[in-house]
Coordinates of C-alpha atoms in Angstrom, one line a residue:
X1 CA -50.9 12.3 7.3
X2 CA -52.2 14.3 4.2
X3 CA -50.6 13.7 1.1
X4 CA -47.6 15.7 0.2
X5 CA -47.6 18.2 -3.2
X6 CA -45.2 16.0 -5.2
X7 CA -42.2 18.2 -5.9
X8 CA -40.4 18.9 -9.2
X9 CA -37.5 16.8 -10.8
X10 CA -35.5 19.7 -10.9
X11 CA -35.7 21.0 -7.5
X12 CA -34.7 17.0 -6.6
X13 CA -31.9 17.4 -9.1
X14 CA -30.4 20.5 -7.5
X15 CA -30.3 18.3 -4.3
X16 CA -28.7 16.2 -6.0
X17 CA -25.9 18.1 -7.3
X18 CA -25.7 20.5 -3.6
X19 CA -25.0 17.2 -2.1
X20 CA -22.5 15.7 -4.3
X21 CA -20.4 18.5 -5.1
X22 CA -18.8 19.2 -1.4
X23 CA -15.3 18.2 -0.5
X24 CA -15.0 15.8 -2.7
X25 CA -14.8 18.4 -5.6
X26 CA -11.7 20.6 -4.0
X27 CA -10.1 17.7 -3.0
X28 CA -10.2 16.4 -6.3
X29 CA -7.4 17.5 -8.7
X30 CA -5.0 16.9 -5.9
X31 CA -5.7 13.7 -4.9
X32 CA -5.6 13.0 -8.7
X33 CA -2.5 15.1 -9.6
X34 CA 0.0 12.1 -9.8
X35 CA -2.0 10.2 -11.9
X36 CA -2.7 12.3 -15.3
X37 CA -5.3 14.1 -17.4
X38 CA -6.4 10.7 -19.3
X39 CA -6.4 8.8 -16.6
X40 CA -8.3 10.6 -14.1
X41 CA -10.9 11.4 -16.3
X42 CA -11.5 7.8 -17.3
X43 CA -11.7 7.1 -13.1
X44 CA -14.3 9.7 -12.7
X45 CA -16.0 8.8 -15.9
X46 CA -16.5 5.7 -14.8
X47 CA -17.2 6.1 -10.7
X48 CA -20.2 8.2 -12.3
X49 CA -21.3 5.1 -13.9
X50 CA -21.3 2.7 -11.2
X51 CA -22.3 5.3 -8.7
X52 CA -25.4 6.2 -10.7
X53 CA -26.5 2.8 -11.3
X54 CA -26.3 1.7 -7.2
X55 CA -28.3 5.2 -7.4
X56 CA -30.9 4.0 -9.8
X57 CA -30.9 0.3 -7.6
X58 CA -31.4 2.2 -4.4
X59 CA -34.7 4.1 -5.9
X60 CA -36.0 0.7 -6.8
X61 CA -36.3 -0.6 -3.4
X62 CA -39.6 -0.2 -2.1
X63 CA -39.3 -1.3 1.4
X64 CA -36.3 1.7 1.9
X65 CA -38.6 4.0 -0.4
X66 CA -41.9 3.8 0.7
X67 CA -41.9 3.7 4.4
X68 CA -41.5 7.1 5.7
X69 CA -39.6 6.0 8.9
X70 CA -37.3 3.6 6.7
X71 CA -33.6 4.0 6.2
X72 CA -30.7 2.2 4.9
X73 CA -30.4 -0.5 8.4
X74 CA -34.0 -0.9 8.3
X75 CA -33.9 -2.3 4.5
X76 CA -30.6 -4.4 5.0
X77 CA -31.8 -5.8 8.0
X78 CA -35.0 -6.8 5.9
X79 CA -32.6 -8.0 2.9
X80 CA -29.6 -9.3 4.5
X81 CA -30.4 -10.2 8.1
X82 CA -28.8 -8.6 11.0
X83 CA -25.7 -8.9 10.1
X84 CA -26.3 -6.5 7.1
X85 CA -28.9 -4.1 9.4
X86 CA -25.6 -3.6 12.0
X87 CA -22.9 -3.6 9.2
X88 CA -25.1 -0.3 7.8
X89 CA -25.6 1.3 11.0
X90 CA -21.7 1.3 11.3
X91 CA -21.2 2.5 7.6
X92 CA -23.7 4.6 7.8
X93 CA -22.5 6.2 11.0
X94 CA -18.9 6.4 9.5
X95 CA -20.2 8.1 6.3
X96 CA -22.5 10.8 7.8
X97 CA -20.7 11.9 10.9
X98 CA -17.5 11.8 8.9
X99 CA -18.7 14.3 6.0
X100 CA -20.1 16.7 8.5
X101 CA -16.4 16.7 10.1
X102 CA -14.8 17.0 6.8
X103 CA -17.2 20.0 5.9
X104 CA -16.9 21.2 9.3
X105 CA -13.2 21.3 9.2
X106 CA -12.7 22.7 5.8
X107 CA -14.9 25.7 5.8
X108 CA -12.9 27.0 8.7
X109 CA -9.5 26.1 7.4
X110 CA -10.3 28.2 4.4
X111 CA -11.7 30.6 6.2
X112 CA -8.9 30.8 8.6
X113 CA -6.2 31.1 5.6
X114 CA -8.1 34.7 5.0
X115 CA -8.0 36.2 8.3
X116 CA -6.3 35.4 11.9
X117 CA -9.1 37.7 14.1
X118 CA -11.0 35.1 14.9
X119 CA -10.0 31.7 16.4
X120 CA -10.9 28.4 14.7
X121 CA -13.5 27.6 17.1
X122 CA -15.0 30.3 17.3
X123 CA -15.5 30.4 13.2
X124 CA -16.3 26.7 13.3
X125 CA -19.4 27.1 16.6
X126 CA -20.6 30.0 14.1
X127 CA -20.7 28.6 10.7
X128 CA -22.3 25.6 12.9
X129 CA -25.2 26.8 14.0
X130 CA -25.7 28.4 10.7
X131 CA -25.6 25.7 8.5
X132 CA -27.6 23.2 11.0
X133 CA -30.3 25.9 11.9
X134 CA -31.0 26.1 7.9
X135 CA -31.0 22.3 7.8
X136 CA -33.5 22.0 11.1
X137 CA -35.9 24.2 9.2
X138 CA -36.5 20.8 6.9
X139 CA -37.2 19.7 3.1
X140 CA -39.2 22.0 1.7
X141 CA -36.9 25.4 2.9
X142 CA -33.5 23.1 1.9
X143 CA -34.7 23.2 -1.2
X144 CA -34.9 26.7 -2.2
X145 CA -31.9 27.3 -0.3
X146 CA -30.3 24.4 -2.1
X147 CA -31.6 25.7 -5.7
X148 CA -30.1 29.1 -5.0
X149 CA -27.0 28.0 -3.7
X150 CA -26.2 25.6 -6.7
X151 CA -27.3 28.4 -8.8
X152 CA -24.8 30.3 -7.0
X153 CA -22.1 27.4 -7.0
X154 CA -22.4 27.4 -10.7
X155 CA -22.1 31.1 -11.5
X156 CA -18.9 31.1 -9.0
X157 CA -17.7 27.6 -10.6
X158 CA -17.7 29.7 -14.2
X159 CA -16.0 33.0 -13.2
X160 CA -13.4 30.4 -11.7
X161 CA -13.0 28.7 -14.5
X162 CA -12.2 31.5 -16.7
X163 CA -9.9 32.9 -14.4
X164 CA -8.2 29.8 -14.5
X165 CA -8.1 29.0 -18.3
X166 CA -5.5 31.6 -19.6
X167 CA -2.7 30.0 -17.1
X168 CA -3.5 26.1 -18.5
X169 CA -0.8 24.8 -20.4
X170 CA -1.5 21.8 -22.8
X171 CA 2.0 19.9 -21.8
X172 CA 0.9 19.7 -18.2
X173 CA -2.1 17.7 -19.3
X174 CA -0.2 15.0 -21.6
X175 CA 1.5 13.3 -17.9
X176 CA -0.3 9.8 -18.0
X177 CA 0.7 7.2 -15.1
X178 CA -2.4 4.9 -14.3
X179 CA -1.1 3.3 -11.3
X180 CA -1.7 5.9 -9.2
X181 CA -5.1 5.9 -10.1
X182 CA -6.2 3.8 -6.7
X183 CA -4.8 6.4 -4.7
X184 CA -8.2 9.0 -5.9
X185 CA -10.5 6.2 -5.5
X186 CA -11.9 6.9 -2.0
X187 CA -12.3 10.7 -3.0
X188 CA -13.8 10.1 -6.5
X189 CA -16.4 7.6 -4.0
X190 CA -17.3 10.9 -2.2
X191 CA -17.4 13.0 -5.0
X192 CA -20.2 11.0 -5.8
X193 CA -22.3 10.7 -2.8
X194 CA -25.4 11.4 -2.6
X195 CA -27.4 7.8 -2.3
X196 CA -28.3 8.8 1.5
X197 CA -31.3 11.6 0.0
X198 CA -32.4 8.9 -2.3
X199 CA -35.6 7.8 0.1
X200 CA -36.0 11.6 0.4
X201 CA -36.1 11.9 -3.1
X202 CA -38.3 9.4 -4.3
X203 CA -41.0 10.9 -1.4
X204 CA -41.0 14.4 -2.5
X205 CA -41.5 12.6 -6.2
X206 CA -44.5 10.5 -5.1
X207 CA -42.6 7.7 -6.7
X208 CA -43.3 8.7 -9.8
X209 CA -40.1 6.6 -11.3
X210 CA -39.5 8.6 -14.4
X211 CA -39.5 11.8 -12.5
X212 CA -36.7 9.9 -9.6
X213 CA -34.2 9.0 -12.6
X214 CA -34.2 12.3 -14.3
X215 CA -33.2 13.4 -11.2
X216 CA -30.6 11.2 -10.4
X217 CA -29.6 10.6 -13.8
X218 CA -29.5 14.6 -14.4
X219 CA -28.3 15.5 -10.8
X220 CA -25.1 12.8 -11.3
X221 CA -24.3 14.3 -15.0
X222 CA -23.9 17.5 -14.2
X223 CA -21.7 16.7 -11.0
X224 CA -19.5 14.8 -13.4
X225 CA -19.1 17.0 -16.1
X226 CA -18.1 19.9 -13.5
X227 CA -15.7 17.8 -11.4
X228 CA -14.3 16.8 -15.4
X229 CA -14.0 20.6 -16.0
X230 CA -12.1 21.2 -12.3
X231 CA -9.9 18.2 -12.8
X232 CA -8.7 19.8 -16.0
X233 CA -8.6 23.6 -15.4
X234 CA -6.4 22.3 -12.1
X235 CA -4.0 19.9 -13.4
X236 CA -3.6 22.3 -16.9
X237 CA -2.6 25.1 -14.4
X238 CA -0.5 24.0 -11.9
X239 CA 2.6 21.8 -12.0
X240 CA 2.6 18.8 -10.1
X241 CA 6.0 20.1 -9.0
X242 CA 8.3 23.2 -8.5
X243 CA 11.0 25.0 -6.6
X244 CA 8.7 26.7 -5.0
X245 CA 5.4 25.7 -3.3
X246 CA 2.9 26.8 -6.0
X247 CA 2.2 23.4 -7.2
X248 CA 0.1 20.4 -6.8
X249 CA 2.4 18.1 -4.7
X250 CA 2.7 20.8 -2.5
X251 CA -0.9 21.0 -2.0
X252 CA -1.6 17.3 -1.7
X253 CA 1.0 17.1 1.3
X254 CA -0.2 20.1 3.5
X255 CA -3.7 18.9 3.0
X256 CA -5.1 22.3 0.8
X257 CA -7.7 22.1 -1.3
X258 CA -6.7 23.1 -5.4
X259 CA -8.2 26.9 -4.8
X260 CA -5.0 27.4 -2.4
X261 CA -2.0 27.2 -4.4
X262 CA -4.1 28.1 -7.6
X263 CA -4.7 31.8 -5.4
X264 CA -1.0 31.7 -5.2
X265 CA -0.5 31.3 -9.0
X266 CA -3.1 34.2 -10.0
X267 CA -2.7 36.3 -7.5
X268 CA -6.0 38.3 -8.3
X269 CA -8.6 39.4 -5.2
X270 CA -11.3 38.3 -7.7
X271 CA -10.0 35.1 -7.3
X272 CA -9.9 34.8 -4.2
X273 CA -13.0 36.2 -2.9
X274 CA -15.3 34.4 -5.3
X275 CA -13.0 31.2 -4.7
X276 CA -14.0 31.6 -1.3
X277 CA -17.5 32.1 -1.8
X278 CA -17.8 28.9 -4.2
X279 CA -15.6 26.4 -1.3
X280 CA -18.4 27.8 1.0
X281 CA -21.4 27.1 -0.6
X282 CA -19.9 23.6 -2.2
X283 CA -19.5 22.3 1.4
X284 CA -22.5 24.1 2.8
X285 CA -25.2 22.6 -0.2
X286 CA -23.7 19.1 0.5
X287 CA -23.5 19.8 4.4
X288 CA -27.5 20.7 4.5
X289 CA -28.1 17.4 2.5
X290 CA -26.2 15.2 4.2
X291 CA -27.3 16.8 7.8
X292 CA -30.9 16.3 6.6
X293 CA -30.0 12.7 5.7
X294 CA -28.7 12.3 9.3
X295 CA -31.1 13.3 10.9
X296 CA -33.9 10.9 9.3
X297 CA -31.4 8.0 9.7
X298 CA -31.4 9.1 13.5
X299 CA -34.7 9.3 13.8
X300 CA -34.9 5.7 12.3
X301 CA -32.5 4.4 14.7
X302 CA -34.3 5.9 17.7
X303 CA -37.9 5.7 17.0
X304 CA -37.7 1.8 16.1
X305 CA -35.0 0.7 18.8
X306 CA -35.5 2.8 21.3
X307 CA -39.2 4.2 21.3
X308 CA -38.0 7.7 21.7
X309 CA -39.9 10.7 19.1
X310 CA -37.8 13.5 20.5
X311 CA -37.1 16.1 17.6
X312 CA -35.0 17.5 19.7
X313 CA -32.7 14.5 21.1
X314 CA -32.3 13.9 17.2
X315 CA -30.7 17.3 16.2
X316 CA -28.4 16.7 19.3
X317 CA -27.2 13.4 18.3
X318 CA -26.8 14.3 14.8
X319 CA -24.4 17.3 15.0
X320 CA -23.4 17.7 18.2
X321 CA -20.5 14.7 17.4
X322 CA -19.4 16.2 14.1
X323 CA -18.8 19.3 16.3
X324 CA -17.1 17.9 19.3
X325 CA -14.4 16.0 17.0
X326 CA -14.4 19.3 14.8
X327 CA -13.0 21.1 17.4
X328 CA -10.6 18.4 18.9
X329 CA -9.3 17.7 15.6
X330 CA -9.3 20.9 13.7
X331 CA -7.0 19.6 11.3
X332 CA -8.9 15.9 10.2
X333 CA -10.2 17.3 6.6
X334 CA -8.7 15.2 4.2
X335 CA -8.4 12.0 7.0
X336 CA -12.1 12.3 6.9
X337 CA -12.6 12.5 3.4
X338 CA -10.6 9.0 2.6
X339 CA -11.9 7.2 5.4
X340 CA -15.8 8.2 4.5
X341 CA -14.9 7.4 0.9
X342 CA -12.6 4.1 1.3
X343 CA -14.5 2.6 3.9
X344 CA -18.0 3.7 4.8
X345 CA -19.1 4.5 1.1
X346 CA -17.6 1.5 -0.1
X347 CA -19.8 -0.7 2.3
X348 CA -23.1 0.8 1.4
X349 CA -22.9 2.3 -2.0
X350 CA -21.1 -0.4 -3.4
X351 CA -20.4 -3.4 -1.8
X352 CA -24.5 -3.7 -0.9
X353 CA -25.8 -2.5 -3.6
X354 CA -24.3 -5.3 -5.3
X355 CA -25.4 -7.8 -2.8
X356 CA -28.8 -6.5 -4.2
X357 CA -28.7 -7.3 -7.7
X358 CA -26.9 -10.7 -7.1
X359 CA -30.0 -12.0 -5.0
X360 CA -32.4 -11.4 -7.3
X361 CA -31.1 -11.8 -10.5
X362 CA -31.3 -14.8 -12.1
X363 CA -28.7 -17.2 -12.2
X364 CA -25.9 -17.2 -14.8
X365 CA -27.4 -13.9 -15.9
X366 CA -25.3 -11.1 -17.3
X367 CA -26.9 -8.7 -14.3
X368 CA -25.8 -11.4 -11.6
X369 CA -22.6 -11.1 -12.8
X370 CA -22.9 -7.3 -12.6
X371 CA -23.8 -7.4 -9.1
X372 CA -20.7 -9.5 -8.9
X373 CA -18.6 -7.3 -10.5
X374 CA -19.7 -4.5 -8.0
X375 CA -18.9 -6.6 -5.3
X376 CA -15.7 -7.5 -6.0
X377 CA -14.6 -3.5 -7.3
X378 CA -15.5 -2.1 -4.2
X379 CA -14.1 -4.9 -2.3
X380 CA -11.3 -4.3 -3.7
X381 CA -10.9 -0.2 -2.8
X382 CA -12.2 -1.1 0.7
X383 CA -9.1 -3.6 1.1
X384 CA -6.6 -1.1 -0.4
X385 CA -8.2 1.7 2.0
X386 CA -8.2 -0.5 5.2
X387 CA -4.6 -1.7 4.2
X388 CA -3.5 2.4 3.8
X389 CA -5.2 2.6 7.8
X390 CA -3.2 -0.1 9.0
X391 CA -0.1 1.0 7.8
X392 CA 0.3 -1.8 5.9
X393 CA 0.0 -0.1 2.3
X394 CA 1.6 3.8 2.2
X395 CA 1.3 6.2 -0.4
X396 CA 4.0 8.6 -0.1
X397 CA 3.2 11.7 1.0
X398 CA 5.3 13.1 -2.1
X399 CA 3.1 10.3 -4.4
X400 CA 6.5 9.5 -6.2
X401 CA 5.8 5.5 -5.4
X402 CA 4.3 2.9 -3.5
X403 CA 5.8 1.8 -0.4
X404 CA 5.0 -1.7 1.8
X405 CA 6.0 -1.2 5.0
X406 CA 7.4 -4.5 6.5
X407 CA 6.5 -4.4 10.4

């Protein structure tokens, strides 16, 4: 095979940010609301860091970097035995399918809350076959498309922003109560997904290192410092509760993303038109990047098990699901969201990663105790997320307290 033009950092950093910044950034402020200003920016301040560093571990790792037909359970299966190959194929599975369900679902609930000529599955087989053909087209055509769409994200992102700012009120920002701060976790996980390009990445770089941490290192910053911004202009805008239903709570229990009841509050066409153009081409970015990291995780799985090389059985496998439970379960957005972020992501961009830097750091050193620390964190959102799916820890759907259900 001849050897590829390596590509720029920057075009790997706007794949990057298209992939991050998907549902994780509308669902946000509203997952968040209960908590605070203060202490939702300290959570996503700090999910950057740990998220960027499994990053920076990931690009490291030259038996998942360098062999072309390499993914995630090929490299755990090398590191951790089978246990960890099968463990990754599960979260792996989990993480993927879910996000194309969760980007699936909300692009045609908001496009359904703008018009009712249509029928959900219809919009949802069209946007479908859009979004996938672009994605079947492969890396090098994903990448202008993903540099003009996060252009366009940004521009969108600004004029929303400053439609939003005259309404903020500073009071609304000064509500602190950090112990609802678990209850984001698994969406502030998403928020910050990306680590299934990372191979990708570091191929279209030539593994040129310095070239594969500016753009993760870039690509992560500016997704944090716009989902910062967001978290603010939402929660210094809307109340977390009212009479009516223009308000946070509101939101967070019929599943809407922020741009819903902040429509609502403004009341302005501009608004809503380039709100719906920047929800579209959050989800679609991220939707093209994840897609394209299916499909090479698919084509892993059925090249080295099963000796098959069909391009075709691949696409087939890797979004005909999403679709299916798309359209059985229209209304699974936000389900999808916590479980890819709570479980799956935990698994494989936490919980691994810090497998990793305990095995080959030296004993009693601060970095073994690092990869410790990783361990342990995500652990610990993993259990609270698995607890929530069993019923066995509720949040509210009002997020006024916790409740332990006792059978």
């Amino acid at each position: 095979m001849s050897q590829q033009k390596s590509a720029s950092a920057m075009s790997m950093m706007f794949i990057v940010v298209g992939n991050m910044l998907g549902a994780g950034i509308l669902a946000l402020p509203v997952n968040l609301c209960a908590t605070g200003f203060v202490p939702s920016i300290v959570a996503t301040i700090f999910m950057w860091i740990l998220m960027t560093y499994t990053a920076v571990i990931y690009s490291e790792q030259k038996s998942l970097t360098y062999n072309e037909h390499a993914d995630l359970p090929t490299f755990f299966g090398q590191e951790l035995g089978k246990s960890g190959k099968w463990v990754t194929i599960v979260a792996n599975m989990i993480i993927l399918y879910g996000v194309l369900v969760a980007y699936l679902t909300g692009v045609t609930t908001i496009i359904m809350s703008l018009q009712d000529s249509m029928p959900s599955p219809l919009v949802m087989f069209c946007y479908f076959l859009l979004v996938t053909g672009v994605t079947a087209f492969g890396m090098k055509i994903m990448e202008r498309c993903n540099a003009l769409m996060v252009i366009i994200m940004w521009v969108t992102f600004a004029v929303l922003l400053m439609l939003v700012f005259p309404e903020m009120k500073a009071e609304r920002l000064a509500a602190v109560d950090w112990k609802y701060v678990p209850a984001g976790l698994p969406v502030l996980l998403m928020a910050f997904h990306f680590h299934n390009i990372i191979p990708t990445i570091c191929r279209n770089l030539n593994h040129d290192r310095r070239k594969i941490r500016t753009a993760i290192i870039g690509g992560t910053t500016i997704g944090m410092v716009m989902n910062i911004t967001w978290i603010a202009a939402v929660l210094g805008a809307l109340p977390l509760d009212s009479s009516g239903d223009i308000n946070l709570m509101t939101a967070f229990v019929k599943n809407q993303p922020a741009t819903v009841p902040l429509d609502k509050l403004l009341q302005n066409p501009t608004f809503t038109y380039v709100g719906l153009i920047f929800a579209l081409v959050a989800l679609s970015t991220s939707f093209m990047a994840n897609g394209a990291a299916l499909m090479s995780f698919m084509r892993d799985l059925t090249q080295t098990y099963f000796n098959m090389h069909s391009k075709a059985l691949v696409w087939c496998i890797s979004f005909l699901p999403p679709l299916l439970v798309g359209l059985i379960y229209p209304d699974i957005f936000l389900i999808a969201i916590n479980v890819v972020g709570g479980i799956g992501e935990n698994v494989i961009f936490g919980i691994l990663p810090g497998f990793i830097v305990w095995k080959y750091s030296p004993k009693g050193s601060i970095k073994k105790m690092v990869g410790i620390g990783l361990i342990v964190f995500f652990g610990m959102i993993l259990m609270l997320e698995l607890a929530q799916e069993a019923g066995m820890l509720h949040i509210s759907p009002d997020v006024e307290y916790w409740t332990h259900h006792s059978g």
